[in-house]
Tab-separated table of C-alpha atoms in Angstrom:
chain	number	residue	atom	x	y	z
A	1	MET	CA	2.228	-35.576	-5.301
A	2	THR	CA	3.183	-36.986	-1.874
A	3	LEU	CA	0.738	-37.292	0.991
A	4	HIS	CA	2.503	-34.584	2.949
A	5	LYS	CA	2.228	-32.227	-0.013
A	6	ILE	CA	-1.530	-32.830	-0.203
A	7	LEU	CA	-1.986	-32.369	3.515
A	8	SER	CA	-0.120	-29.031	3.419
A	9	TYR	CA	-3.122	-27.469	1.652
A	10	LEU	CA	-5.628	-28.503	4.384
A	11	ASP	CA	-6.649	-27.040	7.702
A	12	ILE	CA	-4.967	-28.773	10.621
A	13	SER	CA	-8.348	-30.230	11.781
A	14	GLU	CA	-8.755	-31.918	8.410
A	15	VAL	CA	-5.153	-33.155	8.532
A	16	ILE	CA	-5.605	-34.759	11.939
A	17	ALA	CA	-8.850	-36.338	10.767
A	18	THR	CA	-6.960	-38.309	8.129
A	19	SER	CA	-5.347	-40.342	10.925
A	20	GLY	CA	-8.545	-42.396	11.108
A	21	ILE	CA	-8.650	-43.270	7.394
A	22	ALA	CA	-5.870	-45.827	7.407
A	23	LYS	CA	-3.591	-47.355	10.046
A	24	ARG	CA	-0.425	-46.266	8.157
A	25	TRP	CA	-1.715	-42.660	8.201
A	26	ARG	CA	-2.283	-42.665	11.963
A	27	TYR	CA	0.719	-40.534	12.823
A	28	THR	CA	1.320	-38.821	9.472
A	29	TRP	CA	-0.180	-35.543	10.648
A	30	ARG	CA	2.566	-35.186	13.268
A	31	GLY	CA	5.191	-34.479	10.605
A	32	VAL	CA	3.260	-32.271	8.230
A	33	LEU	CA	5.443	-29.326	7.186
A	34	ILE	CA	2.718	-26.682	6.954
A	35	LEU	CA	0.338	-25.905	9.783
A	36	ASN	CA	-2.830	-24.081	8.656
A	37	ILE	CA	-5.301	-23.122	11.379
A	38	THR	CA	-8.169	-21.392	9.579
A	39	ALA	CA	-11.941	-21.004	9.861
A	40	ASP	CA	-12.416	-24.764	9.509
A	41	THR	CA	-10.967	-25.005	13.039
A	42	THR	CA	-11.750	-21.649	14.635
A	43	SER	CA	-15.493	-21.714	13.664
A	44	ARG	CA	-15.950	-24.472	16.229
A	45	PHE	CA	-14.887	-22.091	19.034
A	46	LYS	CA	-16.867	-18.974	18.229
A	47	GLU	CA	-18.542	-18.596	21.597
A	48	LYS	CA	-16.713	-16.750	24.357
A	49	LYS	CA	-16.747	-19.687	26.719
A	50	LYS	CA	-15.268	-21.963	24.055
A	51	PHE	CA	-12.394	-19.652	23.117
A	52	PRO	CA	-9.936	-21.150	25.653
A	53	GLY	CA	-10.658	-24.479	23.944
A	54	LEU	CA	-9.243	-23.125	20.726
A	55	LEU	CA	-6.026	-22.092	22.411
A	56	ASN	CA	-5.814	-25.466	24.091
A	57	PHE	CA	-6.349	-27.230	20.787
A	58	VAL	CA	-3.417	-25.393	19.179
A	59	ASP	CA	-1.265	-26.077	22.292
A	60	ARG	CA	-1.969	-29.776	21.947
A	61	VAL	CA	-1.066	-29.721	18.209
A	62	PHE	CA	2.390	-28.635	19.210
A	63	MET	CA	2.519	-30.964	22.208
A	64	PHE	CA	1.801	-34.110	20.202
A	65	ARG	CA	3.567	-33.137	17.010
A	66	ASP	CA	6.987	-34.659	16.352
A	67	ASN	CA	10.179	-32.593	16.297
A	68	SER	CA	10.414	-32.200	12.501
A	69	GLU	CA	10.728	-28.756	10.992
A	70	VAL	CA	7.779	-26.458	10.240
A	71	ASN	CA	7.976	-24.659	6.895
A	72	ARG	CA	4.920	-22.500	7.420
A	73	PHE	CA	2.556	-21.650	10.275
A	74	LYS	CA	-0.655	-19.777	9.568
A	75	ILE	CA	-3.367	-18.958	12.104
A	76	VAL	CA	-6.391	-16.661	11.826
A	77	LEU	CA	-8.045	-15.939	15.180
A	78	PRO	CA	-11.499	-14.469	14.628
A	79	ASN	CA	-12.011	-13.240	18.230
A	80	CYS	CA	-10.015	-12.327	21.249
A	81	TYR	CA	-11.976	-12.824	24.470
A	82	LYS	CA	-9.133	-13.452	26.846
A	83	GLY	CA	-6.236	-11.232	25.841
A	84	ASN	CA	-3.688	-12.270	28.433
A	85	LEU	CA	-4.402	-15.977	27.978
A	86	MET	CA	-4.181	-15.639	24.218
A	87	MET	CA	-0.908	-13.712	24.328
A	88	GLU	CA	0.586	-16.386	26.544
A	89	SER	CA	-0.446	-18.986	24.026
A	90	ILE	CA	0.911	-17.078	21.060
A	91	LEU	CA	4.272	-16.605	22.674
A	92	THR	CA	4.359	-20.313	23.496
A	93	TRP	CA	3.610	-21.181	19.902
A	94	ILE	CA	6.330	-18.853	18.651
A	95	TYR	CA	8.817	-20.517	20.998
A	96	ALA	CA	7.790	-23.946	19.702
A	97	LEU	CA	8.065	-22.785	16.108
A	98	SER	CA	11.507	-21.284	16.680
A	99	LYS	CA	12.720	-24.642	17.979
A	100	ARG	CA	11.414	-26.272	14.782
A	101	ASN	CA	13.259	-23.852	12.417
A	102	VAL	CA	10.062	-22.259	11.101
A	103	GLN	CA	10.483	-20.459	7.798
A	104	GLU	CA	7.173	-18.579	7.489
A	105	ILE	CA	4.717	-17.206	10.079
A	106	TYR	CA	1.352	-15.646	9.364
A	107	LEU	CA	-0.627	-14.406	12.361
A	108	GLU	CA	-3.974	-12.648	12.041
A	109	VAL	CA	-6.134	-11.543	15.003
A	110	ASN	CA	-9.534	-9.880	14.863
A	111	ASN	CA	-11.046	-7.893	17.707
A	112	THR	CA	-7.623	-7.269	19.261
A	113	ARG	CA	-8.779	-5.500	22.471
A	114	LEU	CA	-5.483	-3.708	23.058
A	115	LEU	CA	-3.224	-6.733	22.853
A	116	ASP	CA	0.382	-6.279	23.935
A	117	PHE	CA	2.981	-8.299	22.112
A	118	LYS	CA	6.005	-8.360	24.376
A	119	PHE	CA	8.571	-10.126	22.230
A	120	PRO	CA	11.387	-9.858	24.759
A	121	LYS	CA	9.572	-12.825	26.296
A	122	ALA	CA	9.838	-14.663	22.954
A	123	LYS	CA	13.140	-13.276	21.713
A	124	GLU	CA	13.851	-16.542	19.922
A	125	LEU	CA	11.667	-15.312	17.057
A	126	PHE	CA	13.924	-12.290	16.436
A	127	HIS	CA	17.068	-14.373	16.593
A	128	SER	CA	15.825	-17.024	14.150
A	129	LYS	CA	18.282	-18.206	11.553
A	130	SER	CA	15.553	-19.879	9.494
A	131	LEU	CA	12.681	-17.375	9.383
A	132	ASN	CA	12.250	-15.797	5.972
A	133	LYS	CA	8.651	-14.497	6.116
A	134	LEU	CA	6.833	-12.834	9.016
A	135	GLU	CA	3.330	-11.410	8.591
A	136	MET	CA	1.339	-10.083	11.543
A	137	ARG	CA	-2.051	-8.526	10.952
A	138	MET	CA	-4.465	-7.015	13.420
A	139	THR	CA	-7.858	-6.341	11.842
A	140	ASP	CA	-9.727	-4.461	14.582
A	141	LYS	CA	-9.929	-0.680	14.927
A	142	GLU	CA	-7.861	-0.889	18.128
A	143	LEU	CA	-4.170	-1.229	17.406
A	144	ALA	CA	-2.143	-3.810	19.224
A	145	SER	CA	1.106	-2.746	20.851
A	146	ILE	CA	4.358	-4.499	20.107
A	147	THR	CA	7.680	-4.377	21.930
A	148	PHE	CA	10.814	-5.741	20.231
A	149	PRO	CA	13.854	-7.190	21.968
A	150	GLU	CA	16.843	-4.847	22.332
A	151	LEU	CA	19.030	-7.158	20.232
A	152	MET	CA	17.714	-8.773	17.051
A	153	CYS	CA	19.266	-10.775	14.238
A	154	LEU	CA	17.225	-12.120	11.342
A	155	PRO	CA	19.773	-13.181	8.731
A	156	GLN	CA	17.271	-14.937	6.423
A	157	LEU	CA	14.194	-12.720	6.704
A	158	LYS	CA	13.096	-11.566	3.251
A	159	LEU	CA	9.502	-10.468	3.913
A	160	LEU	CA	8.144	-8.477	6.867
A	161	SER	CA	4.555	-7.264	6.999
A	162	LEU	CA	3.027	-5.474	9.984
A	163	HIS	CA	-0.608	-4.270	10.063
A	164	SER	CA	-2.227	-2.133	12.773
A	165	PHE	CA	0.382	-2.003	15.487
A	166	VAL	CA	1.741	0.522	17.951
A	167	LEU	CA	5.552	0.235	18.081
A	168	SER	CA	6.967	0.942	21.506
A	169	SER	CA	9.833	3.115	20.284
A	170	MET	CA	11.358	4.476	17.138
A	171	ASP	CA	14.814	3.157	18.012
A	172	SER	CA	13.556	-0.422	18.290
A	173	ALA	CA	11.793	-0.065	14.924
A	174	ASN	CA	14.983	1.191	13.307
A	175	ASN	CA	16.923	-1.657	14.877
A	176	LEU	CA	14.450	-4.167	13.577
A	177	PHE	CA	15.028	-3.101	9.957
A	178	ALA	CA	18.790	-2.909	10.478
A	179	SER	CA	18.774	-6.514	11.735
A	180	CYS	CA	17.401	-7.850	8.443
A	181	PRO	CA	20.337	-7.735	6.017
A	182	VAL	CA	18.547	-9.581	3.154
A	183	LEU	CA	15.054	-8.053	3.586
A	184	GLU	CA	13.415	-7.706	0.173
A	185	THR	CA	9.758	-6.872	0.955
A	186	LEU	CA	8.526	-4.550	3.743
A	187	VAL	CA	4.856	-3.686	4.359
A	188	LEU	CA	3.887	-1.207	7.113
A	189	ASP	CA	0.179	-0.528	7.309
A	190	ASN	CA	-1.576	1.629	9.947
A	191	ILE	CA	1.444	1.885	12.260
A	192	ASP	CA	1.866	4.221	15.277
A	193	ILE	CA	5.378	4.815	16.569
A	194	TYR	CA	6.311	6.387	19.925
A	195	ILE	CA	8.900	9.115	20.007
A	196	THR	CA	10.889	9.705	23.172
A	197	ASP	CA	13.468	12.122	21.746
A	198	ALA	CA	12.891	15.172	19.559
A	199	HIS	CA	15.976	14.295	17.555
A	200	GLN	CA	14.861	10.777	16.685
A	201	ASN	CA	14.250	9.917	13.039
A	202	PHE	CA	12.433	6.968	11.570
A	203	VAL	CA	14.993	5.336	9.247
A	204	ILE	CA	14.399	2.370	6.980
A	205	SER	CA	17.838	1.315	5.889
A	206	CYS	CA	17.752	-1.945	3.916
A	207	SER	CA	20.372	-2.442	1.219
A	208	GLU	CA	18.484	-5.353	-0.457
A	209	LEU	CA	14.906	-4.015	-0.185
A	210	GLN	CA	12.987	-4.199	-3.448
A	211	HIS	CA	9.311	-3.794	-2.469
A	212	LEU	CA	8.263	-1.103	0.062
A	213	GLU	CA	4.644	-0.451	1.003
A	214	ILE	CA	3.832	2.229	3.572
A	215	LYS	CA	0.291	3.157	4.506
A	216	SER	CA	-0.537	5.599	7.247
A	217	ILE	CA	2.312	5.892	9.778
A	218	TRP	CA	1.775	8.175	12.776
A	219	TYR	CA	4.279	9.458	15.298
A	220	LEU	CA	3.090	9.589	18.942
A	221	GLU	CA	4.562	11.418	21.885
A	222	SER	CA	5.470	9.219	24.823
A	223	LEU	CA	4.336	10.245	28.270
A	224	GLU	CA	7.629	11.951	29.225
A	225	PHE	CA	7.723	13.795	25.913
A	226	GLN	CA	4.171	15.097	25.759
A	227	ASN	CA	4.907	18.493	27.280
A	228	SER	CA	7.500	19.323	24.621
A	229	GLN	CA	6.590	21.852	21.952
A	230	THR	CA	8.730	20.076	19.357
A	231	THR	CA	6.765	18.983	16.293
A	232	ILE	CA	6.546	15.271	15.522
A	233	GLN	CA	5.626	15.721	11.880
A	234	LYS	CA	8.828	14.064	10.719
A	235	PRO	CA	9.650	12.571	7.340
A	236	ILE	CA	10.513	8.888	6.944
A	237	HIS	CA	14.128	8.490	5.941
A	238	LEU	CA	14.634	5.808	3.343
A	239	ASP	CA	17.967	4.254	2.387
A	240	VAL	CA	16.835	1.646	-0.152
A	241	PRO	CA	19.169	1.687	-3.164
A	242	LYS	CA	17.715	-1.433	-4.817
A	243	LEU	CA	14.047	-0.497	-4.519
A	244	THR	CA	11.933	-1.532	-7.526
A	245	LYS	CA	8.389	-1.047	-6.223
A	246	PHE	CA	7.181	1.752	-3.930
A	247	ILE	CA	3.614	2.072	-2.640
A	248	CYS	CA	2.618	4.782	-0.222
A	249	GLN	CA	-0.594	6.178	1.220
A	250	ASP	CA	-0.172	9.193	3.463
A	251	PHE	CA	-1.503	12.579	4.444
A	252	LEU	CA	-0.545	15.881	2.909
A	253	PHE	CA	-0.335	17.883	6.148
A	254	ARG	CA	2.984	16.359	7.243
A	255	GLU	CA	6.374	15.784	5.753
A	256	ASN	CA	6.492	12.477	4.017
A	257	TYR	CA	9.625	10.810	2.670
A	258	HIS	CA	13.295	11.628	2.397
A	259	PHE	CA	15.230	9.286	0.127
A	260	ILE	CA	18.839	9.009	1.208
A	261	SER	CA	19.882	6.838	-1.754
A	262	ASP	CA	19.163	7.343	-5.433
A	263	LEU	CA	16.261	5.194	-6.783
A	264	SER	CA	17.797	4.360	-10.106
A	265	SER	CA	16.362	0.838	-10.034
A	266	LEU	CA	12.749	1.905	-9.374
A	267	VAL	CA	10.166	0.318	-11.688
A	268	THR	CA	6.749	0.962	-10.148
A	269	ALA	CA	5.471	3.714	-7.815
A	270	ASP	CA	1.948	4.217	-6.478
A	271	VAL	CA	1.494	7.460	-4.540
A	272	ALA	CA	-1.792	8.300	-2.832
A	273	MET	CA	-2.046	11.420	-0.675
A	274	PHE	CA	-5.059	12.649	1.327
A	275	LEU	CA	-6.013	15.863	3.080
A	276	ASP	CA	-8.613	14.309	5.420
A	277	GLU	CA	-6.818	12.533	8.295
A	278	THR	CA	-9.823	10.295	8.877
A	279	TYR	CA	-10.111	9.129	5.240
A	280	VAL	CA	-9.247	5.533	4.465
A	281	GLU	CA	-8.646	4.551	0.867
A	282	ASN	CA	-10.964	1.891	-0.537
A	283	HIS	CA	-13.561	2.793	2.100
A	284	VAL	CA	-17.032	1.576	1.054
A	285	ASN	CA	-20.494	2.707	2.051
A	286	GLU	CA	-23.313	0.528	3.294
A	287	TYR	CA	-24.074	-0.542	-0.318
A	288	GLY	CA	-20.528	-1.660	-0.984
A	289	ASP	CA	-19.684	1.269	-3.225
A	290	LYS	CA	-16.279	2.957	-2.930
A	291	VAL	CA	-16.397	6.343	-1.223
A	292	ASP	CA	-13.947	8.924	-2.570
A	293	GLU	CA	-12.298	11.644	-0.457
A	294	ASP	CA	-14.303	14.865	-0.257
A	295	SER	CA	-12.685	17.119	-2.871
A	296	ALA	CA	-14.217	20.335	-1.459
A	297	GLN	CA	-11.621	20.406	1.339
A	298	TYR	CA	-8.899	21.313	-1.165
A	299	SER	CA	-10.670	24.557	-2.172
A	300	LYS	CA	-10.349	25.731	1.453
A	301	LEU	CA	-6.555	25.488	1.520
A	302	SER	CA	-4.649	28.739	1.978
A	303	VAL	CA	-2.118	29.813	-0.628
A	304	GLU	CA	0.715	29.147	1.794
A	305	LYS	CA	-0.539	25.600	2.566
A	306	ARG	CA	-1.084	24.786	-1.110
A	307	ASP	CA	2.481	25.967	-1.987
A	308	ASP	CA	3.908	23.966	0.893
A	309	PHE	CA	2.070	20.808	-0.158
A	310	ALA	CA	3.024	21.323	-3.777
A	311	GLN	CA	6.719	21.667	-2.907
A	312	ARG	CA	6.574	18.442	-0.921
A	313	MET	CA	4.904	16.567	-3.777
A	314	LEU	CA	7.391	17.834	-6.318
A	315	LYS	CA	10.241	16.813	-4.069
A	316	LEU	CA	8.753	13.350	-3.730
A	317	LEU	CA	8.102	13.014	-7.446
A	318	GLY	CA	11.622	14.214	-8.146
A	319	SER	CA	12.930	11.310	-6.074
A	320	LEU	CA	10.911	8.947	-8.244
A	321	HIS	CA	12.394	10.248	-11.528
A	322	ALA	CA	13.640	6.843	-12.649
A	323	VAL	CA	10.244	5.107	-12.353
A	324	LYS	CA	8.780	3.255	-15.348
A	325	GLU	CA	5.195	2.895	-14.120
A	326	LEU	CA	3.594	5.638	-12.017
A	327	LYS	CA	0.172	5.965	-10.355
A	328	LEU	CA	-1.023	9.139	-8.626
A	329	SER	CA	-4.156	9.907	-6.580
A	330	PRO	CA	-6.454	12.970	-7.066
A	331	GLY	CA	-4.969	14.659	-3.968
A	332	VAL	CA	-1.490	14.693	-5.467
A	333	LEU	CA	-2.723	16.370	-8.621
A	334	GLU	CA	-4.963	18.858	-6.813
A	335	VAL	CA	-2.209	20.353	-4.681
A	336	LEU	CA	-0.139	20.848	-7.848
A	337	VAL	CA	-2.956	22.721	-9.580
A	338	GLY	CA	-2.305	25.953	-7.729
A	339	ALA	CA	1.457	25.909	-8.253
A	340	PRO	CA	2.089	26.114	-12.018
A	341	GLY	CA	5.247	28.086	-11.457
A	342	LEU	CA	6.723	25.246	-9.455
A	343	LEU	CA	5.763	22.739	-12.115
A	344	ASP	CA	7.409	24.771	-14.889
A	345	SER	CA	10.642	24.814	-12.850
A	346	GLN	CA	10.679	21.066	-12.244
A	347	PRO	CA	14.221	20.168	-13.328
A	348	ARG	CA	14.008	16.382	-13.580
A	349	GLN	CA	12.196	14.444	-16.258
A	350	PHE	CA	10.646	10.987	-16.048
A	351	CYS	CA	12.813	9.726	-18.894
A	352	ASN	CA	12.138	6.027	-18.106
A	353	MET	CA	8.407	6.294	-17.583
A	354	GLN	CA	6.311	4.238	-20.012
A	355	TYR	CA	3.000	3.941	-18.147
A	356	LEU	CA	1.169	6.678	-16.214
A	357	LYS	CA	-2.084	6.061	-14.313
A	358	LEU	CA	-3.896	9.063	-12.798
A	359	GLU	CA	-7.058	9.367	-10.762
A	360	MET	CA	-8.214	12.972	-11.023
A	361	TRP	CA	-11.086	15.260	-10.171
A	362	LEU	CA	-12.603	16.648	-13.295
A	363	THR	CA	-11.370	20.242	-13.385
A	364	GLY	CA	-9.504	22.267	-15.931
A	365	GLY	CA	-6.726	22.749	-13.401
A	366	CYS	CA	-6.129	19.037	-13.016
A	367	ALA	CA	-6.208	18.616	-16.770
A	368	CYS	CA	-3.414	21.199	-16.937
A	369	VAL	CA	-1.343	19.258	-14.430
A	370	ILE	CA	-1.602	16.259	-16.746
A	371	THR	CA	-0.043	18.254	-19.561
A	372	TYR	CA	2.824	19.183	-17.236
A	373	LEU	CA	3.426	15.536	-16.418
A	374	LEU	CA	3.269	14.591	-20.107
A	375	GLU	CA	5.879	17.178	-20.946
A	376	LEU	CA	8.149	15.659	-18.284
A	377	SER	CA	7.645	12.110	-19.684
A	378	PRO	CA	9.118	12.095	-23.197
A	379	ASN	CA	9.028	8.295	-23.523
A	380	LEU	CA	5.530	7.646	-22.169
A	381	GLU	CA	3.664	4.868	-24.055
A	382	SER	CA	0.409	4.377	-22.102
A	383	LEU	CA	-1.840	6.820	-20.283
A	384	TYR	CA	-4.763	5.698	-18.110
A	385	LEU	CA	-7.118	8.283	-16.559
A	386	THR	CA	-9.924	7.839	-14.079
A	387	LEU	CA	-12.139	10.913	-13.944
A	388	LYS	CA	-13.723	11.584	-10.539
A	389	GLU	CA	-16.694	13.869	-10.027
A	390	SER	CA	-16.051	16.843	-7.770
A	391	ASN	CA	-17.494	20.197	-6.639
A	392	LEU	CA	-14.168	21.986	-6.882
A	393	GLN	CA	-14.036	25.435	-8.446
A	394	ASP	CA	-11.639	25.924	-11.385
A	395	ALA	CA	-9.856	28.739	-9.610
A	396	PHE	CA	-6.549	27.810	-11.194
A	397	ASP	CA	-7.773	26.836	-14.664
A	398	ASP	CA	-5.392	27.997	-17.362
A	399	SER	CA	-6.360	25.146	-19.680
A	400	GLU	CA	-6.698	27.291	-22.766
A	401	GLN	CA	-3.064	28.383	-22.435
A	402	ARG	CA	-1.826	24.984	-21.484
A	403	PHE	CA	-3.664	23.054	-24.200
A	404	SER	CA	-2.475	25.448	-26.853
A	405	ARG	CA	1.184	24.654	-26.134
A	406	LEU	CA	3.053	22.290	-28.359
A	407	CYS	CA	3.990	19.015	-26.603
A	408	VAL	CA	5.003	16.267	-28.998
A	409	LEU	CA	4.102	12.898	-27.496
A	410	ALA	CA	6.485	10.927	-29.650
A	411	HIS	CA	5.942	7.506	-28.022
A	412	LEU	CA	2.396	7.650	-26.643
A	413	LYS	CA	0.525	4.693	-28.169
A	414	SER	CA	-2.464	4.116	-25.887
A	415	VAL	CA	-4.870	6.352	-23.976
A	416	GLU	CA	-7.689	4.901	-21.869
A	417	ILE	CA	-10.195	7.007	-19.869
A	418	SER	CA	-12.682	5.590	-17.417
A	419	GLU	CA	-15.711	7.251	-15.800
A	420	ALA	CA	-16.015	9.673	-18.704
A	421	LYS	CA	-19.064	11.986	-18.592
A	422	GLY	CA	-18.931	13.998	-21.796
A	423	TYR	CA	-17.783	17.284	-20.289
A	424	ASP	CA	-16.071	20.101	-22.171
A	425	THR	CA	-12.889	19.646	-20.114
A	426	GLU	CA	-12.675	16.061	-21.342
A	427	LEU	CA	-12.985	17.273	-24.912
A	428	LYS	CA	-10.203	19.822	-24.442
A	429	LEU	CA	-7.940	17.167	-22.948
A	430	LEU	CA	-8.690	14.704	-25.749
A	431	GLU	CA	-8.045	17.400	-28.364
A	432	PHE	CA	-4.629	18.040	-26.772
A	433	LEU	CA	-3.753	14.324	-26.761
A	434	LEU	CA	-4.916	13.760	-30.353
A	435	LYS	CA	-3.109	16.863	-31.592
A	436	ASN	CA	0.212	15.916	-30.031
A	437	GLY	CA	0.086	12.109	-30.047
A	438	VAL	CA	1.981	11.463	-33.254
A	439	ALA	CA	2.347	7.713	-32.481
A	440	LEU	CA	-1.087	7.228	-30.926
A	441	GLU	CA	-2.647	3.894	-31.921
A	442	GLN	CA	-5.620	3.379	-29.577
A	443	LEU	CA	-8.058	5.618	-27.683
A	444	THR	CA	-10.613	3.992	-25.379
A	445	LEU	CA	-13.326	5.752	-23.360
A	446	HIS	CA	-15.540	4.142	-20.726
A	447	PHE	CA	-18.618	6.293	-19.997
A	448	VAL	CA	-20.384	6.392	-16.665
A	449	TYR	CA	-23.867	6.379	-18.157
A	450	GLN	CA	-25.758	6.091	-21.377
A	451	MET	CA	-25.718	9.294	-23.448
A	452	ASP	CA	-26.330	10.466	-26.978
A	453	ARG	CA	-23.549	10.003	-29.478
A	454	ASP	CA	-22.888	13.694	-30.062
A	455	PHE	CA	-19.836	13.624	-27.814
A	456	GLU	CA	-18.474	10.616	-29.631
A	457	VAL	CA	-18.958	12.398	-32.976
A	458	LYS	CA	-17.089	15.463	-31.647
A	459	ILE	CA	-14.149	13.307	-30.619
A	460	ARG	CA	-13.984	11.572	-33.962
A	461	SER	CA	-13.954	14.953	-35.745
A	462	LEU	CA	-11.030	16.326	-33.716
A	463	PRO	CA	-7.781	16.932	-35.646
A	464	ARG	CA	-5.177	14.245	-34.974
A	465	ALA	CA	-1.416	13.901	-35.504
A	466	SER	CA	-1.574	10.108	-35.945
A	467	SER	CA	-2.989	8.737	-39.165
A	468	SER	CA	-4.246	5.452	-37.693
A	469	ILE	CA	-6.069	5.534	-34.360
A	470	ASP	CA	-8.466	2.801	-33.211
A	471	MET	CA	-11.193	4.631	-31.213
A	472	ARG	CA	-13.369	2.596	-28.889
A	473	PHE	CA	-16.320	3.881	-26.839
A	474	HIS	CA	-17.938	1.758	-24.101
A	475	TYR	CA	-21.294	2.565	-22.535
A	476	PRO	CA	-22.924	0.780	-19.571
A	477	LEU	CA	-25.712	-1.664	-20.402
A	478	GLU	CA	-29.189	-0.268	-20.127
A	479	ASP	CA	-31.392	-1.684	-17.368
């Protein structure tokens, strides 16, 4: 391993420190291909009065560095005390990196304080012929605004990741994606987009895109558009014919996604939908435990709303018909509970699906939805269920009728259930799976708490279609 290769793993402060080890290493740091500015450097400038010193340090790194190329630039800024000064420095660094044919940029800023990234002042970044990865992450509650140049051309960009930004206009966002002809990975997380025209649509058109991750995108009315009565609950239009992985987290109350192209190449899809606009997935409480969305809200939905949400979900699921691995959140299942007629009329099957992972609230209605999905997945091999506690009423429970229907699961080999509690609904579901799983080889249950073995005995005594099933039951260790 060459010296430059070793130095590429170190923080820039450590790299510069090697210049004092040996005379022949004195200027080696100037040509290192990867610039990492992490906590080893920034921790020395934590205080507000020292923050300009951090910016000056990075400025001097570029000033005294030679003119060789930079493969990767990574900087994590823990604080932002002087927003204007910091923005000026960041734009200067971007200019310097563009001149050195940078290939990858990772910028993370905490405590953003309403930063404004005006990239028309650093348009070189969006005309780079060398850049192939751009990741910009704001980690504070306040989103930073970003303005793109009118003209952009990023012929080599393959990965674009934006977290917690307000985009100045929908047209500029559309132009950005259109300017990346070889883009393969796109991540948009917590993004607000201003709309200035009621007829504008958010369009992601990327012919080479393979990985798309969208989490919480909001449309905002610009000042001159705020008096309009036109709704801004618009779907995201997606023209991504080569997509293989799709991850989305969104809210049920608005239209979600309209796929322009067929997703015949799709392999993995992870769909999480929430009713509570303030809910953030993977939110934890003060003890570090994950907090689930309040399921009680779903019982308050009107029939009209539930039907509307169900139709949207079925439309979205229909677009994902070619998927091989599918994961759905409790909210997706719950809105389908009250629309069995729509489910029965679902025309498209998941003929390619081999793996299905569901998080569900433990109601008979949700268990019924699972049977619908199984009927639409004739080649399913693995089923993984996470059973969430809820206070929902089984207003739509037709489980007796659903579980009595014949549904031959010809290829299902493995069923795994986590957070099991020994409820009757679980037993009904297991009876259905064992009765129809002619190829079932393994059944695994993970219980939430210690309990007597009566439930386990009941499961083992259920009739089964498969002659050889390995049943495994896991209980938490006693304190």
